[in-house]
């Protein structure tokens, strides 16, 4: 007998038929004698629709109220699943984030889980109930409803699995596992049988939305084995685990892309001590996270400074920089929302040289201009024009030998 946490994503609970299929899967595991905690997302498209509704009223909806609204998506699916399970003759109970005592900080819209008091869930499991927890939501110290950021149900599931010391956390989704790149963009993408936490962390942070990055952080920290698999097929998916000696020794194991960032350039900035601080301090004070930064040197004590911010913060960041440019005497503030970041990732890069050169050459051969570059021990990212994203991903996937045979 095992304790299994299963999470089903939006497409997997997209209509009643699919919820019935999910119920059947749960029943199979439950009747085999296991304890089952299920975490659900909202039905596919619902969270987007709720956000749109709020934005029809105002560009900047009250963040607390937006979280109250968004949390309803998951409330719908957990209750429907439990009604379904009960109607099929199985004991089930739904818990919203606050009832499951998923405690978070107060950052509405991107709250972090601080702790989970799982006594109630444990009690319900001991009564042989199937427990369905609403993903993506928790409550802060004052009892306000919070949400965990897009894709946050993954994090709810892994955090619950860590707290309950579950034997496994299964993430059921609309693809068969973690692939070498997004299988919906590149038909040659290959399913990986295993991937290390570190590679998955990079992939998640660089755009592979198959797992939310915080879910991978939890999994790594608490050593939770995560199995990403299809809710429509029976085959095994991808195990996300500690790095192992026998892991495929390839240099590059995945290619990702993200269209979620925008670029801001300040031209002819005086090249003096303290200038970067005056540019980035107001950005930080506004809670905006800067990703890449580059500085070009010009003649005559002037430089150009370029950086990227999340697209959702672009307008605010531009307004802040226009003010900053006046005080520091920069010439112009230019912005571009039509960029993409493509990245190659692999732990094998630690011990291989020439990966960057190979990447740049492959992009050059397609006449794709590289706007910015950043590297870490196990990844290289290039910012390019958005319109070349698909081409760049396919070319890099091919050139690093990742295409399926
Ligand atoms: P869910 O609603 O089940 O949480 P998501 O849409 O959040 O599903 O995540 C699954 C999607 O992630 C896939 O449909 C796929 O398009 C995308 N994806 C991006 N990169 C990858 C990758 N490397 N491997 C698998 N899926 C990926
Ligand atoms: N429903 C939320 C979203 O669409 C959370 C999730 O699906 O994980 O982002
Ligand atoms: Mg998701």
Short mmCIF file of C-alpha atoms and ligand atoms in Angstrom, two decimals:
data_model
loop_
_atom_site.label_atom_id
_atom_site.label_comp_id
_atom_site.label_asym_id
_atom_site.label_seq_id
_atom_site.Cartn_x
_atom_site.Cartn_y
_atom_site.Cartn_z
CA UNK A 1 0.00 0.00 0.00
CA UNK A 2 1.30 3.42 -0.93
CA UNK A 3 0.35 7.04 -0.53
CA UNK A 4 -0.03 8.56 -3.96
CA UNK A 5 -0.59 12.20 -4.87
CA UNK A 6 -2.04 12.64 -8.35
CA UNK A 7 -2.45 15.97 -10.10
CA UNK A 8 -4.64 16.44 -13.17
CA UNK A 9 -4.19 19.52 -15.37
CA UNK A 10 -6.79 21.65 -17.11
CA UNK A 11 -7.19 19.59 -20.29
CA UNK A 12 -7.47 16.39 -18.25
CA UNK A 13 -10.54 17.80 -16.44
CA UNK A 14 -11.80 19.83 -19.43
CA UNK A 15 -15.34 18.37 -19.43
CA UNK A 16 -17.50 15.86 -17.53
CA UNK A 17 -16.43 13.00 -19.77
CA UNK A 18 -12.81 13.62 -18.91
CA UNK A 19 -13.62 14.05 -15.24
CA UNK A 20 -15.26 10.60 -15.41
CA UNK A 21 -12.06 9.18 -16.94
CA UNK A 22 -10.05 10.81 -14.16
CA UNK A 23 -12.41 9.28 -11.59
CA UNK A 24 -11.90 5.84 -13.16
CA UNK A 25 -8.13 6.20 -12.96
CA UNK A 26 -8.34 7.22 -9.31
CA UNK A 27 -10.66 4.33 -8.47
CA UNK A 28 -8.20 1.84 -9.97
CA UNK A 29 -5.42 3.04 -7.69
CA UNK A 30 -7.73 3.36 -4.69
CA UNK A 31 -9.23 -0.12 -5.00
CA UNK A 32 -5.70 -1.55 -5.19
CA UNK A 33 -5.41 -0.44 -1.56
CA UNK A 34 -3.57 2.85 -1.87
CA UNK A 35 -4.28 6.16 -0.18
CA UNK A 36 -4.99 8.77 -2.83
CA UNK A 37 -4.82 12.55 -2.65
CA UNK A 38 -5.89 14.23 -5.89
CA UNK A 39 -5.00 17.79 -6.83
CA UNK A 40 -6.95 19.40 -9.65
CA UNK A 41 -6.57 22.41 -11.94
CA UNK A 42 -9.46 24.42 -13.31
CA UNK A 43 -11.03 23.22 -16.57
CA UNK A 44 -8.88 24.21 -19.56
CA UNK A 45 -9.39 27.86 -20.50
CA UNK A 46 -11.33 28.79 -17.35
CA UNK A 47 -8.52 30.66 -15.58
CA UNK A 48 -7.84 32.66 -18.76
CA UNK A 49 -11.53 33.49 -19.09
CA UNK A 50 -11.79 34.66 -15.49
CA UNK A 51 -8.74 36.90 -15.94
CA UNK A 52 -10.30 38.37 -19.08
CA UNK A 53 -13.57 39.06 -17.27
CA UNK A 54 -11.80 41.01 -14.55
CA UNK A 55 -9.81 42.92 -17.16
CA UNK A 56 -12.99 43.90 -18.94
CA UNK A 57 -13.77 45.95 -15.82
CA UNK A 58 -10.33 47.48 -15.29
CA UNK A 59 -6.73 47.18 -16.53
CA UNK A 60 -5.51 46.74 -12.98
CA UNK A 61 -7.99 44.64 -10.98
CA UNK A 62 -7.66 44.55 -7.21
CA UNK A 63 -5.22 41.73 -6.61
CA UNK A 64 -6.95 40.25 -3.58
CA UNK A 65 -10.26 40.09 -5.39
CA UNK A 66 -8.65 38.65 -8.51
CA UNK A 67 -7.37 35.73 -6.43
CA UNK A 68 -10.84 35.18 -4.95
CA UNK A 69 -12.14 35.04 -8.51
CA UNK A 70 -9.42 32.77 -9.95
CA UNK A 71 -9.75 30.28 -7.10
CA UNK A 72 -13.29 29.49 -8.25
CA UNK A 73 -11.94 27.58 -11.27
CA UNK A 74 -10.42 24.89 -9.09
CA UNK A 75 -13.40 24.92 -6.70
CA UNK A 76 -15.59 23.83 -9.63
CA UNK A 77 -13.43 20.88 -10.64
CA UNK A 78 -12.78 19.40 -7.17
CA UNK A 79 -16.46 19.46 -6.31
CA UNK A 80 -17.45 17.93 -9.67
CA UNK A 81 -14.87 15.17 -9.24
CA UNK A 82 -16.15 14.32 -5.76
CA UNK A 83 -19.78 14.32 -6.93
CA UNK A 84 -18.64 11.97 -9.73
CA UNK A 85 -16.72 9.64 -7.36
CA UNK A 86 -19.57 9.52 -4.84
CA UNK A 87 -22.07 8.78 -7.60
CA UNK A 88 -19.87 5.86 -8.67
CA UNK A 89 -19.94 4.54 -5.11
CA UNK A 90 -16.60 5.74 -3.75
CA UNK A 91 -16.08 7.95 -0.67
CA UNK A 92 -14.57 11.29 -1.64
CA UNK A 93 -14.28 14.74 -0.14
CA UNK A 94 -13.11 18.00 -1.64
CA UNK A 95 -10.97 20.55 0.18
CA UNK A 96 -10.26 24.09 -0.97
CA UNK A 97 -6.78 25.49 -0.37
CA UNK A 98 -7.71 27.06 2.97
CA UNK A 99 -9.51 23.92 4.16
CA UNK A 100 -6.43 21.86 3.32
CA UNK A 101 -4.48 24.46 5.32
CA UNK A 102 -2.13 25.34 2.53
CA UNK A 103 -0.59 28.44 4.07
CA UNK A 104 1.10 31.01 1.86
CA UNK A 105 2.58 34.47 2.06
CA UNK A 106 0.46 37.41 0.97
CA UNK A 107 1.79 37.92 -2.56
CA UNK A 108 -1.56 37.76 -4.36
CA UNK A 109 -1.25 36.18 -7.79
CA UNK A 110 2.16 34.66 -7.10
CA UNK A 111 1.97 33.51 -3.49
CA UNK A 112 4.53 31.10 -2.09
CA UNK A 113 3.57 28.15 0.05
CA UNK A 114 5.03 28.63 3.53
CA UNK A 115 3.70 25.48 5.16
CA UNK A 116 0.90 22.94 5.01
CA UNK A 117 -0.89 21.58 8.06
CA UNK A 118 -1.94 18.21 6.77
CA UNK A 119 -3.68 16.79 9.88
CA UNK A 120 -7.13 17.01 8.33
CA UNK A 121 -6.02 15.30 5.14
CA UNK A 122 -4.33 12.54 7.15
CA UNK A 123 -7.46 12.05 9.22
CA UNK A 124 -9.61 11.80 6.07
CA UNK A 125 -7.19 9.32 4.52
CA UNK A 126 -7.34 7.19 7.66
CA UNK A 127 -11.14 7.11 7.15
CA UNK A 128 -10.39 5.71 3.67
CA UNK A 129 -11.65 8.78 1.85
CA UNK A 130 -10.31 9.93 -1.50
CA UNK A 131 -9.23 13.51 -0.82
CA UNK A 132 -9.47 16.01 -3.70
CA UNK A 133 -7.64 19.26 -3.06
CA UNK A 134 -8.12 22.40 -5.16
CA UNK A 135 -4.77 23.23 -6.74
CA UNK A 136 -3.27 26.67 -7.32
CA UNK A 137 -4.66 28.18 -4.10
CA UNK A 138 -3.96 28.68 -0.44
CA UNK A 139 -4.58 31.22 2.29
CA UNK A 140 -2.42 33.80 3.99
CA UNK A 141 -2.11 34.41 7.73
CA UNK A 142 -5.16 36.68 7.75
CA UNK A 143 -7.28 34.08 5.98
CA UNK A 144 -7.25 35.77 2.56
CA UNK A 145 -7.45 33.47 -0.46
CA UNK A 146 -4.20 33.52 -2.46
CA UNK A 147 -3.15 31.92 -5.75
CA UNK A 148 0.26 30.53 -6.63
CA UNK A 149 0.90 31.88 -10.14
CA UNK A 150 0.02 30.30 -13.48
CA UNK A 151 0.59 26.56 -13.52
CA UNK A 152 0.51 26.58 -9.71
CA UNK A 153 -1.44 23.34 -9.28
CA UNK A 154 1.78 21.46 -9.97
CA UNK A 155 3.27 23.18 -6.94
CA UNK A 156 0.23 22.41 -4.77
CA UNK A 157 0.64 18.73 -5.68
CA UNK A 158 4.37 18.45 -5.06
CA UNK A 159 4.16 20.46 -1.82
CA UNK A 160 1.37 18.17 -0.57
CA UNK A 161 3.39 15.12 -1.59
CA UNK A 162 6.39 16.47 0.34
CA UNK A 163 4.32 17.24 3.46
CA UNK A 164 2.53 13.88 3.42
CA UNK A 165 5.77 12.05 2.56
CA UNK A 166 3.95 10.47 -0.35
CA UNK A 167 5.60 7.61 -2.19
CA UNK A 168 5.13 9.40 -5.50
CA UNK A 169 3.66 12.53 -7.02
CA UNK A 170 2.08 11.85 -10.41
CA UNK A 171 1.48 14.82 -12.69
CA UNK A 172 -1.13 13.89 -15.29
CA UNK A 173 -1.18 16.18 -18.30
CA UNK A 174 -1.98 16.40 -22.02
CA UNK A 175 1.42 15.15 -23.23
CA UNK A 176 3.14 11.85 -22.47
CA UNK A 177 5.93 13.24 -20.31
CA UNK A 178 8.79 15.69 -20.44
CA UNK A 179 10.15 15.90 -23.98
CA UNK A 180 13.42 17.16 -25.42
CA UNK A 181 11.39 20.20 -26.48
CA UNK A 182 7.73 21.20 -26.61
CA UNK A 183 6.12 18.31 -28.56
CA UNK A 184 3.37 20.65 -29.69
CA UNK A 185 5.93 22.79 -31.50
CA UNK A 186 8.42 20.23 -32.78
CA UNK A 187 7.16 16.92 -34.07
CA UNK A 188 10.62 15.39 -33.69
CA UNK A 189 10.63 15.94 -29.92
CA UNK A 190 11.49 12.80 -27.96
CA UNK A 191 10.08 11.73 -24.59
CA UNK A 192 12.75 11.53 -21.89
CA UNK A 193 12.42 8.47 -19.61
CA UNK A 194 14.19 10.37 -16.81
CA UNK A 195 15.34 13.89 -16.15
CA UNK A 196 17.32 15.29 -13.21
CA UNK A 197 15.83 17.90 -10.89
CA UNK A 198 18.49 20.40 -12.00
CA UNK A 199 17.75 20.02 -15.71
CA UNK A 200 14.03 20.16 -15.06
CA UNK A 201 14.54 23.33 -12.99
CA UNK A 202 16.29 25.00 -15.92
CA UNK A 203 13.72 23.76 -18.42
CA UNK A 204 10.84 25.00 -16.27
CA UNK A 205 12.44 28.37 -15.65
CA UNK A 206 13.25 28.80 -19.35
CA UNK A 207 9.76 28.17 -20.66
CA UNK A 208 8.83 24.45 -20.57
CA UNK A 209 5.51 24.94 -18.81
CA UNK A 210 4.94 21.21 -18.37
CA UNK A 211 5.92 21.73 -14.69
CA UNK A 212 5.81 24.98 -12.74
CA UNK A 213 9.29 25.88 -11.54
CA UNK A 214 8.31 26.05 -7.87
CA UNK A 215 7.01 22.51 -8.10
CA UNK A 216 10.45 21.36 -9.23
CA UNK A 217 12.11 23.40 -6.45
CA UNK A 218 9.94 21.61 -3.87
CA UNK A 219 10.58 18.23 -5.45
CA UNK A 220 14.34 18.76 -5.36
CA UNK A 221 14.39 20.17 -1.84
CA UNK A 222 12.30 17.37 -0.34
CA UNK A 223 13.41 14.67 -2.75
CA UNK A 224 9.89 13.92 -4.00
CA UNK A 225 9.89 11.53 -6.96
CA UNK A 226 7.72 13.13 -9.65
CA UNK A 227 6.23 11.17 -12.54
CA UNK A 228 4.97 13.34 -15.43
CA UNK A 229 2.59 11.34 -17.60
CA UNK A 230 -0.43 11.44 -19.88
CA UNK A 231 -3.95 11.31 -18.50
CA UNK A 232 -5.12 9.81 -21.77
CA UNK A 233 -2.65 6.93 -22.11
CA UNK A 234 -1.38 4.19 -19.83
CA UNK A 235 2.32 4.27 -20.75
CA UNK A 236 4.96 5.42 -18.31
CA UNK A 237 5.97 9.03 -18.70
CA UNK A 238 9.06 10.82 -17.38
CA UNK A 239 10.57 10.42 -13.91
CA UNK A 240 12.02 13.62 -12.45
CA UNK A 241 14.66 12.46 -10.00
CA UNK A 242 18.03 13.12 -8.39
CA UNK A 243 20.87 13.14 -10.93
CA UNK A 244 22.09 9.57 -11.41
CA UNK A 245 25.35 8.21 -12.69
CA UNK A 246 23.65 6.18 -15.41
CA UNK A 247 21.71 9.11 -16.82
CA UNK A 248 22.00 9.54 -20.53
CA UNK A 249 25.34 11.29 -21.03
CA UNK A 250 24.33 13.79 -23.63
CA UNK A 251 25.65 17.31 -23.74
CA UNK A 252 22.32 18.95 -24.45
CA UNK A 253 19.16 17.26 -23.20
CA UNK A 254 16.54 19.85 -24.01
CA UNK A 255 15.61 22.99 -25.92
CA UNK A 256 13.12 25.53 -24.57
CA UNK A 257 11.59 28.81 -25.62
CA UNK A 258 9.75 31.59 -23.89
CA UNK A 259 7.78 34.46 -25.34
CA UNK A 260 7.03 35.92 -21.94
CA UNK A 261 9.69 38.61 -21.82
CA UNK A 262 10.18 42.07 -23.27
CA UNK A 263 13.35 44.10 -23.82
CA UNK A 264 14.11 47.62 -22.65
CA UNK A 265 17.17 49.61 -23.83
CA UNK A 266 18.48 52.88 -22.42
CA UNK A 267 20.74 54.57 -24.97
CA UNK A 268 23.71 56.85 -24.34
CA UNK A 269 23.76 56.41 -20.58
CA UNK A 270 26.64 58.24 -18.82
CA UNK A 271 29.19 55.56 -17.90
CA UNK A 272 29.65 56.46 -14.23
CA UNK A 273 29.56 54.65 -10.88
CA UNK A 274 26.03 54.39 -9.45
CA UNK A 275 24.16 54.61 -12.74
CA UNK A 276 23.15 50.94 -12.89
CA UNK A 277 21.91 51.21 -9.34
CA UNK A 278 19.73 54.20 -10.26
CA UNK A 279 18.29 52.29 -13.20
CA UNK A 280 17.56 49.03 -11.40
CA UNK A 281 16.61 50.16 -7.88
CA UNK A 282 13.21 51.62 -8.88
CA UNK A 283 12.54 48.50 -10.95
CA UNK A 284 13.26 46.30 -7.94
CA UNK A 285 11.16 48.53 -5.69
CA UNK A 286 8.24 48.00 -8.07
CA UNK A 287 8.64 44.23 -7.55
CA UNK A 288 9.68 43.67 -11.18
CA UNK A 289 12.12 40.84 -11.78
CA UNK A 290 14.87 41.58 -14.30
CA UNK A 291 16.25 38.60 -16.19
CA UNK A 292 19.08 39.34 -18.64
CA UNK A 293 21.22 42.49 -18.61
CA UNK A 294 23.87 43.63 -21.09
CA UNK A 295 25.88 46.80 -21.29
CA UNK A 296 27.64 47.94 -24.47
CA UNK A 297 30.45 50.45 -24.23
CA UNK A 298 30.44 53.44 -26.53
CA UNK A 299 33.02 56.11 -27.07
CA UNK A 300 32.95 59.30 -25.01
CA UNK A 301 31.95 57.88 -21.64
CA UNK A 302 28.54 56.71 -22.79
CA UNK A 303 27.05 53.22 -22.83
CA UNK A 304 23.85 51.48 -23.91
CA UNK A 305 22.15 49.30 -21.33
CA UNK A 306 19.65 46.60 -22.26
CA UNK A 307 17.65 44.30 -20.01
CA UNK A 308 14.59 42.05 -20.10
CA UNK A 309 11.51 42.01 -17.88
CA UNK A 310 8.37 39.84 -17.86
CA UNK A 311 5.97 41.00 -20.60
CA UNK A 312 3.27 41.47 -17.97
CA UNK A 313 5.45 44.13 -16.28
CA UNK A 314 6.63 45.79 -19.50
CA UNK A 315 4.39 48.88 -19.43
CA UNK A 316 5.20 49.61 -15.80
CA UNK A 317 8.93 49.08 -16.38
CA UNK A 318 8.90 51.42 -19.41
CA UNK A 319 7.19 54.16 -17.39
CA UNK A 320 9.73 53.79 -14.58
CA UNK A 321 12.66 53.91 -17.01
CA UNK A 322 11.36 57.01 -18.78
CA UNK A 323 11.50 58.79 -15.42
CA UNK A 324 14.92 57.33 -14.60
CA UNK A 325 16.30 58.32 -18.02
CA UNK A 326 15.49 61.98 -17.31
CA UNK A 327 17.33 62.03 -13.99
CA UNK A 328 20.44 60.18 -15.16
CA UNK A 329 20.62 61.90 -18.53
CA UNK A 330 20.14 58.90 -20.81
CA UNK A 331 19.20 59.79 -24.37
CA UNK A 332 16.33 57.42 -25.13
CA UNK A 333 14.33 54.52 -23.71
CA UNK A 334 13.51 51.93 -26.37
CA UNK A 335 11.36 48.87 -25.89
CA UNK A 336 10.51 45.70 -27.80
CA UNK A 337 7.81 43.22 -26.83
CA UNK A 338 8.36 40.99 -29.84
CA UNK A 339 11.29 38.97 -28.63
CA UNK A 340 11.73 35.35 -27.61
CA UNK A 341 14.32 33.52 -25.59
CA UNK A 342 15.52 30.16 -26.88
CA UNK A 343 17.71 28.03 -24.64
CA UNK A 344 19.64 24.79 -24.74
CA UNK A 345 19.98 22.89 -21.46
CA UNK A 346 22.06 19.95 -20.28
CA UNK A 347 24.13 18.88 -17.29
CA UNK A 348 26.60 17.46 -19.82
CA UNK A 349 27.60 21.06 -20.66
CA UNK A 350 29.59 21.21 -17.43
CA UNK A 351 32.26 19.06 -19.00
CA UNK A 352 32.00 20.02 -22.67
CA UNK A 353 33.18 23.08 -24.50
CA UNK A 354 31.95 24.39 -27.82
CA UNK A 355 28.23 24.22 -27.07
CA UNK A 356 27.76 28.00 -27.32
CA UNK A 357 29.68 28.20 -30.60
CA UNK A 358 27.59 25.38 -32.04
CA UNK A 359 24.40 27.14 -31.00
CA UNK A 360 25.44 30.51 -32.44
CA UNK A 361 26.56 28.91 -35.71
CA UNK A 362 23.27 27.05 -36.09
CA UNK A 363 21.29 30.28 -35.60
CA UNK A 364 23.59 32.22 -37.94
CA UNK A 365 23.09 29.63 -40.68
CA UNK A 366 19.37 30.46 -40.59
CA UNK A 367 20.11 34.19 -40.56
CA UNK A 368 18.64 34.56 -37.10
CA UNK A 369 20.14 37.54 -35.32
CA UNK A 370 21.08 37.10 -31.64
CA UNK A 371 20.05 40.13 -29.60
CA UNK A 372 21.24 39.02 -26.15
CA UNK A 373 23.05 36.03 -24.67
CA UNK A 374 23.22 34.59 -21.17
CA UNK A 375 24.83 31.44 -19.89
CA UNK A 376 25.04 29.34 -16.74
CA UNK A 377 26.80 26.09 -15.97
CA UNK A 378 24.09 24.02 -17.62
CA UNK A 379 22.31 26.33 -20.08
CA UNK A 380 22.80 28.88 -22.85
CA UNK A 381 20.03 31.31 -23.75
CA UNK A 382 19.74 33.65 -26.71
CA UNK A 383 17.17 36.38 -27.19
CA UNK A 384 16.00 36.56 -30.80
CA UNK A 385 13.16 38.14 -32.76
CA UNK A 386 9.91 36.46 -31.80
CA UNK A 387 9.00 35.52 -35.37
CA UNK A 388 11.96 33.12 -35.55
CA UNK A 389 11.07 31.15 -32.41
CA UNK A 390 9.75 27.97 -33.99
CA UNK A 391 12.51 27.86 -36.57
CA UNK A 392 15.21 28.37 -33.93
CA UNK A 393 13.81 25.63 -31.70
CA UNK A 394 13.66 23.11 -34.55
CA UNK A 395 17.13 23.95 -35.79
CA UNK A 396 18.70 23.68 -32.33
CA UNK A 397 16.82 20.46 -31.60
CA UNK A 398 18.26 19.00 -34.77
CA UNK A 399 21.80 20.31 -34.47
CA UNK A 400 22.22 18.93 -30.94
CA UNK A 401 21.09 15.49 -32.08
CA UNK A 402 17.82 15.45 -30.18
CA UNK A 403 15.50 14.60 -33.08
CA UNK A 404 13.74 11.25 -32.81
CA UNK A 405 15.09 8.68 -35.23
P1 LIG B 1 -1.62 21.09 -17.60
O1 LIG B 1 -2.85 21.85 -17.90
O2 LIG B 1 -1.81 19.60 -17.60
O3 LIG B 1 -0.91 21.58 -16.38
P2 LIG B 1 0.24 22.58 -19.25
O4 LIG B 1 -0.36 23.17 -20.48
O5 LIG B 1 0.47 23.46 -18.10
O6 LIG B 1 -0.66 21.32 -18.84
O7 LIG B 1 1.63 21.86 -19.60
C1 LIG B 1 1.68 20.89 -20.62
C2 LIG B 1 2.17 21.54 -21.90
O8 LIG B 1 3.54 21.90 -21.73
C3 LIG B 1 2.19 20.64 -23.10
O9 LIG B 1 0.95 20.62 -23.75
C4 LIG B 1 3.30 21.21 -23.97
O10 LIG B 1 2.80 22.01 -25.03
C5 LIG B 1 4.07 22.12 -23.02
N1 LIG B 1 5.52 21.85 -23.03
C6 LIG B 1 6.47 22.79 -23.23
N2 LIG B 1 7.68 22.24 -23.22
C7 LIG B 1 7.52 20.92 -22.99
C8 LIG B 1 8.43 19.82 -22.86
N3 LIG B 1 9.74 19.97 -22.95
N4 LIG B 1 7.91 18.59 -22.64
C9 LIG B 1 6.57 18.41 -22.54
N5 LIG B 1 5.67 19.41 -22.64
C10 LIG B 1 6.13 20.66 -22.86
N1 LIG B 2 -5.65 26.94 -13.32
C1 LIG B 2 -4.36 27.55 -13.08
C2 LIG B 2 -3.76 28.06 -14.39
O1 LIG B 2 -4.38 27.94 -15.44
C3 LIG B 2 -3.41 26.64 -12.35
C4 LIG B 2 -2.95 25.41 -13.11
O2 LIG B 2 -3.57 25.03 -14.10
O3 LIG B 2 -1.98 24.78 -12.66
O4 LIG B 2 -2.69 28.58 -14.39
MG1 LIG B 3 0.26 23.29 -16.04
#
